[in-house]
PDB file of C-alpha atoms in Angstrom:
ATOM      1  CA  UNK A1275     -71.967 -81.611 -33.481  1.00  0.00           C
ATOM      2  CA  UNK A1276     -75.217 -80.811 -31.448  1.00  0.00           C
ATOM      3  CA  UNK A1277     -76.812 -83.877 -32.985  1.00  0.00           C
ATOM      4  CA  UNK A1278     -73.974 -86.021 -31.731  1.00  0.00           C
ATOM      5  CA  UNK A1279     -74.158 -84.539 -28.331  1.00  0.00           C
ATOM      6  CA  UNK A1280     -77.997 -85.082 -28.181  1.00  0.00           C
ATOM      7  CA  UNK A1281     -77.412 -88.798 -29.006  1.00  0.00           C
ATOM      8  CA  UNK A1282     -75.137 -89.159 -25.837  1.00  0.00           C
ATOM      9  CA  UNK A1283     -76.497 -90.240 -22.541  1.00  0.00           C
ATOM     10  CA  UNK A1284     -77.454 -87.742 -19.804  1.00  0.00           C
ATOM     11  CA  UNK A1285     -78.355 -88.481 -16.165  1.00  0.00           C
ATOM     12  CA  UNK A1286     -81.957 -89.111 -15.452  1.00  0.00           C
ATOM     13  CA  UNK A1287     -83.453 -85.951 -14.290  1.00  0.00           C
ATOM     14  CA  UNK A1288     -86.858 -85.645 -12.662  1.00  0.00           C
ATOM     15  CA  UNK A1289     -89.349 -83.120 -13.553  1.00  0.00           C
ATOM     16  CA  UNK A1290     -88.812 -81.189 -10.283  1.00  0.00           C
ATOM     17  CA  UNK A1291     -85.030 -81.399 -10.689  1.00  0.00           C
ATOM     18  CA  UNK A1292     -85.415 -79.884 -14.298  1.00  0.00           C
ATOM     19  CA  UNK A1293     -87.438 -77.012 -12.739  1.00  0.00           C
ATOM     20  CA  UNK A1294     -84.596 -76.544 -10.173  1.00  0.00           C
ATOM     21  CA  UNK A1295     -82.075 -76.278 -13.136  1.00  0.00           C
ATOM     22  CA  UNK A1296     -84.324 -73.761 -15.124  1.00  0.00           C
ATOM     23  CA  UNK A1297     -84.561 -71.644 -12.118  1.00  0.00           C
ATOM     24  CA  UNK A1298     -80.906 -71.697 -11.174  1.00  0.00           C
ATOM     25  CA  UNK A1299     -78.728 -68.689 -11.898  1.00  0.00           C
ATOM     26  CA  UNK A1300     -76.244 -70.993 -13.696  1.00  0.00           C
ATOM     27  CA  UNK A1301     -78.841 -71.948 -16.251  1.00  0.00           C
ATOM     28  CA  UNK A1302     -80.646 -68.572 -16.473  1.00  0.00           C
ATOM     29  CA  UNK A1303     -81.989 -67.656 -19.967  1.00  0.00           C
ATOM     30  CA  UNK A1304     -81.055 -71.249 -21.445  1.00  0.00           C
ATOM     31  CA  UNK A1305     -84.031 -73.331 -22.838  1.00  0.00           C
ATOM     32  CA  UNK A1306     -84.837 -76.730 -21.550  1.00  0.00           C
ATOM     33  CA  UNK A1307     -83.687 -78.503 -24.439  1.00  0.00           C
ATOM     34  CA  UNK A1308     -80.457 -76.623 -24.522  1.00  0.00           C
ATOM     35  CA  UNK A1309     -79.927 -77.512 -20.697  1.00  0.00           C
ATOM     36  CA  UNK A1310     -80.190 -81.116 -21.683  1.00  0.00           C
ATOM     37  CA  UNK A1311     -77.482 -80.752 -24.299  1.00  0.00           C
ATOM     38  CA  UNK A1312     -75.242 -78.930 -21.918  1.00  0.00           C
ATOM     39  CA  UNK A1313     -75.687 -81.646 -19.278  1.00  0.00           C
ATOM     40  CA  UNK A1314     -74.122 -84.087 -21.732  1.00  0.00           C
ATOM     41  CA  UNK A1315     -71.426 -81.643 -22.832  1.00  0.00           C
ATOM     42  CA  UNK A1316     -70.406 -81.118 -19.103  1.00  0.00           C
ATOM     43  CA  UNK A1317     -70.160 -84.640 -18.415  1.00  0.00           C
ATOM     44  CA  UNK A1318     -72.814 -84.248 -15.560  1.00  0.00           C
ATOM     45  CA  UNK A1319     -73.472 -86.924 -13.131  1.00  0.00           C
ATOM     46  CA  UNK A1320     -76.045 -87.193 -10.375  1.00  0.00           C
ATOM     47  CA  UNK A1321     -75.149 -88.178  -6.831  1.00  0.00           C
ATOM     48  CA  UNK A1322     -77.393 -88.689  -3.630  1.00  0.00           C
ATOM     49  CA  UNK A1323     -75.996 -87.947  -0.222  1.00  0.00           C
ATOM     50  CA  UNK A1324     -77.610 -88.878   3.146  1.00  0.00           C
ATOM     51  CA  UNK A1325     -78.007 -86.511   5.987  1.00  0.00           C
ATOM     52  CA  UNK A1326     -74.573 -85.774   7.684  1.00  0.00           C
ATOM     53  CA  UNK A1327     -72.538 -87.002   4.656  1.00  0.00           C
ATOM     54  CA  UNK A1328     -69.537 -84.747   3.451  1.00  0.00           C
ATOM     55  CA  UNK A1329     -69.967 -83.663  -0.137  1.00  0.00           C
ATOM     56  CA  UNK A1330     -66.711 -81.648  -0.309  1.00  0.00           C
ATOM     57  CA  UNK A1331     -64.032 -82.160   2.277  1.00  0.00           C
ATOM     58  CA  UNK A1332     -61.748 -79.337   3.495  1.00  0.00           C
ATOM     59  CA  UNK A1333     -58.251 -79.690   2.285  1.00  0.00           C
ATOM     60  CA  UNK A1334     -58.985 -82.197  -0.486  1.00  0.00           C
ATOM     61  CA  UNK A1335     -58.578 -81.010  -4.083  1.00  0.00           C
ATOM     62  CA  UNK A1336     -61.690 -80.820  -6.186  1.00  0.00           C
ATOM     63  CA  UNK A1337     -62.004 -80.635 -10.033  1.00  0.00           C
ATOM     64  CA  UNK A1338     -65.846 -80.442 -10.430  1.00  0.00           C
ATOM     65  CA  UNK A1339     -68.578 -78.026  -9.403  1.00  0.00           C
ATOM     66  CA  UNK A1340     -71.852 -79.330  -8.041  1.00  0.00           C
ATOM     67  CA  UNK A1341     -75.313 -77.916  -8.392  1.00  0.00           C
ATOM     68  CA  UNK A1342     -77.699 -78.711  -5.798  1.00  0.00           C
ATOM     69  CA  UNK A1343     -80.949 -80.292  -7.259  1.00  0.00           C
ATOM     70  CA  UNK A1344     -83.021 -81.074  -4.072  1.00  0.00           C
ATOM     71  CA  UNK A1345     -82.307 -81.079  -0.278  1.00  0.00           C
ATOM     72  CA  UNK A1346     -80.139 -78.675   1.642  1.00  0.00           C
ATOM     73  CA  UNK A1347     -76.379 -78.512   2.718  1.00  0.00           C
ATOM     74  CA  UNK A1348     -74.109 -76.132   4.397  1.00  0.00           C
ATOM     75  CA  UNK A1349     -70.436 -75.219   4.223  1.00  0.00           C
ATOM     76  CA  UNK A1350     -68.763 -75.373   7.763  1.00  0.00           C
ATOM     77  CA  UNK A1351     -65.315 -75.294   9.325  1.00  0.00           C
ATOM     78  CA  UNK A1352     -63.979 -76.226  12.813  1.00  0.00           C
ATOM     79  CA  UNK A1353     -61.433 -73.925  14.571  1.00  0.00           C
ATOM     80  CA  UNK A1354     -58.462 -75.309  16.597  1.00  0.00           C
ATOM     81  CA  UNK A1355     -60.677 -75.690  19.699  1.00  0.00           C
ATOM     82  CA  UNK A1356     -63.305 -77.626  17.948  1.00  0.00           C
ATOM     83  CA  UNK A1357     -65.969 -74.949  17.584  1.00  0.00           C
ATOM     84  CA  UNK A1358     -68.062 -75.180  14.449  1.00  0.00           C
ATOM     85  CA  UNK A1359     -68.481 -72.137  12.207  1.00  0.00           C
ATOM     86  CA  UNK A1360     -70.949 -72.131   9.380  1.00  0.00           C
ATOM     87  CA  UNK A1361     -70.063 -70.238   6.318  1.00  0.00           C
ATOM     88  CA  UNK A1362     -73.346 -70.477   4.251  1.00  0.00           C
ATOM     89  CA  UNK A1363     -76.262 -72.435   3.467  1.00  0.00           C
ATOM     90  CA  UNK A1364     -76.589 -74.369  -0.030  1.00  0.00           C
ATOM     91  CA  UNK A1365     -80.249 -74.456  -1.442  1.00  0.00           C
ATOM     92  CA  UNK A1366     -81.676 -76.026  -4.581  1.00  0.00           C
ATOM     93  CA  UNK A1367     -80.307 -74.199  -7.516  1.00  0.00           C
ATOM     94  CA  UNK A1368     -77.129 -73.199  -5.764  1.00  0.00           C
ATOM     95  CA  UNK A1369     -73.706 -74.187  -7.078  1.00  0.00           C
ATOM     96  CA  UNK A1370     -70.717 -75.130  -4.855  1.00  0.00           C
ATOM     97  CA  UNK A1371     -67.084 -76.062  -5.478  1.00  0.00           C
ATOM     98  CA  UNK A1372     -66.787 -73.863  -8.595  1.00  0.00           C
ATOM     99  CA  UNK A1373     -64.198 -71.304  -7.213  1.00  0.00           C
ATOM    100  CA  UNK A1374     -61.696 -74.111  -5.919  1.00  0.00           C
ATOM    101  CA  UNK A1375     -62.194 -76.270  -9.107  1.00  0.00           C
ATOM    102  CA  UNK A1376     -61.435 -73.268 -11.230  1.00  0.00           C
ATOM    103  CA  UNK A1377     -58.398 -72.203  -9.289  1.00  0.00           C
ATOM    104  CA  UNK A1378     -57.052 -75.751  -8.738  1.00  0.00           C
ATOM    105  CA  UNK A1379     -57.115 -74.933  -5.025  1.00  0.00           C
ATOM    106  CA  UNK A1380     -58.400 -76.911  -2.178  1.00  0.00           C
ATOM    107  CA  UNK A1381     -61.586 -75.923  -0.046  1.00  0.00           C
ATOM    108  CA  UNK A1382     -61.085 -74.242   3.392  1.00  0.00           C
ATOM    109  CA  UNK A1383     -64.482 -75.733   4.547  1.00  0.00           C
ATOM    110  CA  UNK A1384     -66.434 -78.848   4.466  1.00  0.00           C
ATOM    111  CA  UNK A1385     -69.867 -79.029   2.495  1.00  0.00           C
ATOM    112  CA  UNK A1386     -72.098 -81.284   4.411  1.00  0.00           C
ATOM    113  CA  UNK A1387     -75.722 -82.472   3.613  1.00  0.00           C
ATOM    114  CA  UNK A1388     -78.333 -81.369   6.151  1.00  0.00           C
ATOM    115  CA  UNK A1389     -80.828 -83.852   4.862  1.00  0.00           C
ATOM    116  CA  UNK A1390     -81.035 -86.318   1.937  1.00  0.00           C
ATOM    117  CA  UNK A1391     -79.591 -84.212  -0.798  1.00  0.00           C
ATOM    118  CA  UNK A1392     -79.123 -84.766  -4.591  1.00  0.00           C
ATOM    119  CA  UNK A1393     -76.327 -82.934  -6.355  1.00  0.00           C
ATOM    120  CA  UNK A1394     -75.524 -82.739 -10.116  1.00  0.00           C
ATOM    121  CA  UNK A1395     -71.687 -82.685 -10.560  1.00  0.00           C
ATOM    122  CA  UNK A1396     -70.390 -80.758 -13.624  1.00  0.00           C
ATOM    123  CA  UNK A1397     -66.915 -81.109 -15.288  1.00  0.00           C
ATOM    124  CA  UNK A1398     -65.502 -77.496 -14.864  1.00  0.00           C
ATOM    125  CA  UNK A1399     -63.060 -77.587 -17.630  1.00  0.00           C
ATOM    126  CA  UNK A1400     -65.810 -78.505 -20.132  1.00  0.00           C
ATOM    127  CA  UNK A1401     -68.008 -75.664 -18.560  1.00  0.00           C
ATOM    128  CA  UNK A1402     -65.218 -73.034 -19.007  1.00  0.00           C
ATOM    129  CA  UNK A1403     -64.081 -74.020 -22.481  1.00  0.00           C
ATOM    130  CA  UNK A1404     -66.205 -73.832 -25.582  1.00  0.00           C
ATOM    131  CA  UNK A1405     -66.833 -77.050 -27.447  1.00  0.00           C
ATOM    132  CA  UNK A1406     -66.036 -77.157 -31.124  1.00  0.00           C
ATOM    133  CA  UNK A1407     -69.729 -76.477 -32.002  1.00  0.00           C
ATOM    134  CA  UNK A1408     -69.387 -73.180 -30.125  1.00  0.00           C
ATOM    135  CA  UNK A1409     -73.117 -73.056 -29.230  1.00  0.00           C
ATOM    136  CA  UNK A1410     -74.406 -69.739 -28.102  1.00  0.00           C
ATOM    137  CA  UNK A1411     -76.148 -71.121 -25.159  1.00  0.00           C
ATOM    138  CA  UNK A1412     -72.766 -72.475 -23.925  1.00  0.00           C
ATOM    139  CA  UNK A1413     -71.490 -68.850 -24.076  1.00  0.00           C
ATOM    140  CA  UNK A1414     -74.551 -67.799 -22.019  1.00  0.00           C
ATOM    141  CA  UNK A1415     -73.551 -70.494 -19.528  1.00  0.00           C
ATOM    142  CA  UNK A1416     -70.168 -68.993 -18.972  1.00  0.00           C
ATOM    143  CA  UNK A1417     -71.607 -65.458 -18.557  1.00  0.00           C
ATOM    144  CA  UNK A1418     -73.852 -66.940 -15.929  1.00  0.00           C
ATOM    145  CA  UNK A1419     -71.060 -68.452 -13.937  1.00  0.00           C
ATOM    146  CA  UNK A1420     -69.333 -65.085 -13.768  1.00  0.00           C
ATOM    147  CA  UNK A1421     -72.651 -63.643 -12.596  1.00  0.00           C
ATOM    148  CA  UNK A1422     -72.772 -66.371 -10.012  1.00  0.00           C
ATOM    149  CA  UNK A1423     -69.415 -65.673  -8.804  1.00  0.00           C
ATOM    150  CA  UNK A1424     -70.084 -62.066  -8.353  1.00  0.00           C
ATOM    151  CA  UNK A1425     -73.249 -62.897  -6.417  1.00  0.00           C
ATOM    152  CA  UNK A1426     -71.181 -65.228  -4.145  1.00  0.00           C
ATOM    153  CA  UNK A1427     -68.880 -62.368  -3.346  1.00  0.00           C
ATOM    154  CA  UNK A1428     -71.865 -60.149  -2.501  1.00  0.00           C
ATOM    155  CA  UNK A1429     -73.023 -62.969  -0.233  1.00  0.00           C
ATOM    156  CA  UNK A1430     -69.830 -63.114   1.755  1.00  0.00           C
ATOM    157  CA  UNK A1431     -69.788 -59.326   2.097  1.00  0.00           C
ATOM    158  CA  UNK A1432     -73.234 -59.445   3.514  1.00  0.00           C
ATOM    159  CA  UNK A1433     -72.260 -61.996   6.044  1.00  0.00           C
ATOM    160  CA  UNK A1434     -69.343 -59.774   7.070  1.00  0.00           C
ATOM    161  CA  UNK A1435     -71.951 -57.025   7.668  1.00  0.00           C
ATOM    162  CA  UNK A1436     -73.945 -59.370  10.111  1.00  0.00           C
ATOM    163  CA  UNK A1437     -70.986 -60.790  11.967  1.00  0.00           C
ATOM    164  CA  UNK A1438     -69.250 -57.435  12.624  1.00  0.00           C
ATOM    165  CA  UNK A1439     -72.344 -55.869  14.208  1.00  0.00           C
ATOM    166  CA  UNK A1440     -71.636 -54.727  17.865  1.00  0.00           C
ATOM    167  CA  UNK A1441     -73.967 -56.951  19.649  1.00  0.00           C
ATOM    168  CA  UNK A1442     -75.839 -60.263  19.169  1.00  0.00           C
ATOM    169  CA  UNK A1443     -78.887 -58.416  18.922  1.00  0.00           C
ATOM    170  CA  UNK A1444     -77.734 -56.331  16.040  1.00  0.00           C
ATOM    171  CA  UNK A1445     -76.385 -59.388  14.408  1.00  0.00           C
ATOM    172  CA  UNK A1446     -79.682 -61.188  14.610  1.00  0.00           C
ATOM    173  CA  UNK A1447     -81.660 -58.170  13.281  1.00  0.00           C
ATOM    174  CA  UNK A1448     -79.233 -57.355  10.448  1.00  0.00           C
ATOM    175  CA  UNK A1449     -79.511 -61.214   9.190  1.00  0.00           C
ATOM    176  CA  UNK A1450     -83.224 -61.393   9.595  1.00  0.00           C
ATOM    177  CA  UNK A1451     -83.683 -57.967   7.782  1.00  0.00           C
ATOM    178  CA  UNK A1452     -81.573 -58.980   4.908  1.00  0.00           C
ATOM    179  CA  UNK A1453     -83.374 -62.258   4.710  1.00  0.00           C
ATOM    180  CA  UNK A1454     -86.777 -60.364   4.538  1.00  0.00           C
ATOM    181  CA  UNK A1455     -85.447 -58.171   1.831  1.00  0.00           C
ATOM    182  CA  UNK A1456     -84.069 -61.041  -0.172  1.00  0.00           C
ATOM    183  CA  UNK A1457     -87.441 -62.882   0.041  1.00  0.00           C
ATOM    184  CA  UNK A1458     -89.540 -59.851  -0.548  1.00  0.00           C
ATOM    185  CA  UNK A1459     -91.601 -60.580   2.569  1.00  0.00           C
ATOM    186  CA  UNK A1460     -91.893 -59.972   6.339  1.00  0.00           C
ATOM    187  CA  UNK A1461     -92.799 -63.748   6.635  1.00  0.00           C
ATOM    188  CA  UNK A1462     -90.003 -66.077   5.615  1.00  0.00           C
ATOM    189  CA  UNK A1463     -87.996 -69.202   6.334  1.00  0.00           C
ATOM    190  CA  UNK A1464     -84.367 -69.341   7.133  1.00  0.00           C
ATOM    191  CA  UNK A1465     -82.161 -72.320   5.986  1.00  0.00           C
ATOM    192  CA  UNK A1466     -80.747 -72.943   9.656  1.00  0.00           C
ATOM    193  CA  UNK A1467     -81.876 -74.503  12.770  1.00  0.00           C
ATOM    194  CA  UNK A1468     -81.006 -72.734  16.071  1.00  0.00           C
ATOM    195  CA  UNK A1469     -77.521 -74.411  16.435  1.00  0.00           C
ATOM    196  CA  UNK A1470     -76.707 -73.737  12.865  1.00  0.00           C
ATOM    197  CA  UNK A1471     -77.761 -70.084  13.110  1.00  0.00           C
ATOM    198  CA  UNK A1472     -75.713 -69.677  16.141  1.00  0.00           C
ATOM    199  CA  UNK A1473     -72.790 -71.239  14.288  1.00  0.00           C
ATOM    200  CA  UNK A1474     -73.448 -68.886  11.305  1.00  0.00           C
ATOM    201  CA  UNK A1475     -73.365 -65.746  13.444  1.00  0.00           C
ATOM    202  CA  UNK A1476     -70.492 -66.830  15.680  1.00  0.00           C
ATOM    203  CA  UNK A1477     -72.577 -66.965  18.931  1.00  0.00           C
ATOM    204  CA  UNK A1478     -73.545 -69.438  21.468  1.00  0.00           C
ATOM    205  CA  UNK A1479     -76.815 -71.272  21.082  1.00  0.00           C
ATOM    206  CA  UNK A1480     -78.087 -70.469  24.430  1.00  0.00           C
ATOM    207  CA  UNK A1481     -77.352 -66.562  23.960  1.00  0.00           C
ATOM    208  CA  UNK A1482     -78.840 -66.701  20.628  1.00  0.00           C
ATOM    209  CA  UNK A1483     -82.188 -68.266  22.023  1.00  0.00           C
ATOM    210  CA  UNK A1484     -82.236 -65.811  24.816  1.00  0.00           C
ATOM    211  CA  UNK A1485     -81.798 -62.867  22.427  1.00  0.00           C
ATOM    212  CA  UNK A1486     -84.523 -64.139  20.206  1.00  0.00           C
ATOM    213  CA  UNK A1487     -86.966 -64.417  23.011  1.00  0.00           C
ATOM    214  CA  UNK A1488     -86.186 -60.937  24.044  1.00  0.00           C
ATOM    215  CA  UNK A1489     -86.806 -59.617  20.588  1.00  0.00           C
ATOM    216  CA  UNK A1490     -90.084 -61.449  20.460  1.00  0.00           C
ATOM    217  CA  UNK A1491     -91.076 -59.856  23.788  1.00  0.00           C
ATOM    218  CA  UNK A1492     -89.934 -56.381  22.499  1.00  0.00           C
ATOM    219  CA  UNK A1493     -92.577 -56.964  19.648  1.00  0.00           C
ATOM    220  CA  UNK A1494     -89.811 -56.830  16.886  1.00  0.00           C
ATOM    221  CA  UNK A1495     -90.145 -60.414  15.764  1.00  0.00           C
ATOM    222  CA  UNK A1496     -92.296 -63.548  15.974  1.00  0.00           C
ATOM    223  CA  UNK A1497     -91.088 -66.990  15.105  1.00  0.00           C
ATOM    224  CA  UNK A1498     -91.880 -70.742  15.048  1.00  0.00           C
ATOM    225  CA  UNK A1499     -88.828 -72.887  14.565  1.00  0.00           C
ATOM    226  CA  UNK A1500     -87.098 -71.489  11.386  1.00  0.00           C
ATOM    227  CA  UNK A1501     -90.191 -69.489  10.186  1.00  0.00           C
ATOM    228  CA  UNK A1502     -89.929 -65.787  11.038  1.00  0.00           C
ATOM    229  CA  UNK A1503     -92.038 -62.812  10.927  1.00  0.00           C
ATOM    230  CA  UNK A1504     -90.657 -59.242  11.313  1.00  0.00           C
ATOM    231  CA  UNK A1505     -92.920 -56.875  13.083  1.00  0.00           C
ATOM    232  CA  UNK A1506     -93.169 -52.976  13.278  1.00  0.00           C
ATOM    233  CA  UNK A1507     -93.986 -51.391  16.506  1.00  0.00           C
ATOM    234  CA  UNK A1508     -96.727 -48.772  16.756  1.00  0.00           C
ATOM    235  CA  UNK A1509     -95.256 -45.403  16.541  1.00  0.00           C
ATOM    236  CA  UNK A1510     -96.329 -44.375  20.006  1.00  0.00           C
ATOM    237  CA  UNK A1511     -94.450 -47.313  21.328  1.00  0.00           C
ATOM    238  CA  UNK A1512     -91.337 -46.047  19.877  1.00  0.00           C
ATOM    239  CA  UNK A1513     -91.468 -42.548  21.170  1.00  0.00           C
TER     240      UNK A1513
END
């Protein structure tokens, strides 16, 4: 059976895209040749989106999951009064749509490309059900999917921590601190521009910019566009 799958056609994947697949949580612990077999088994197809194009639309039923190979996207929704709220960023190696495809539900947010973005769509029924060859790496793929869903739950709980802070200053510091820990460095990039960060933290852009300037003057942070550096005040300045 595996030999038959190998003979079938798979999407043309570049070397960089293949590295993204190998580094993704979905394909963790699965060898390069095994990933290639799975891409055929999962009826994968590669699609390119221009900046601003909608990948998944709120309210429309979806049946496939998509793994982001290159570029950047985000999930967003608009309230009754037209204000945008950003749910999360989607970066290379991340997967989107799997929860709604698995539950046969409809997304409650749009997923929009922030720049030219390439995604690999995967047939979810083929992912969730073992093929007749019952290859062990497909079983690993299913385990990885459950780990990915658990991580998604933790990410949403983290966001709840940010947005429930009492002040905008606390929201910003909670988010930046979390990113610093996640990226294991006091120097890091965030996946949002100023407007997107404001929408992510449920804040006004002008208020966010003012608060960032205050934090810089206080010596707590430094930044240039979306690159941040968290600073530690000298002990005597804290007393």
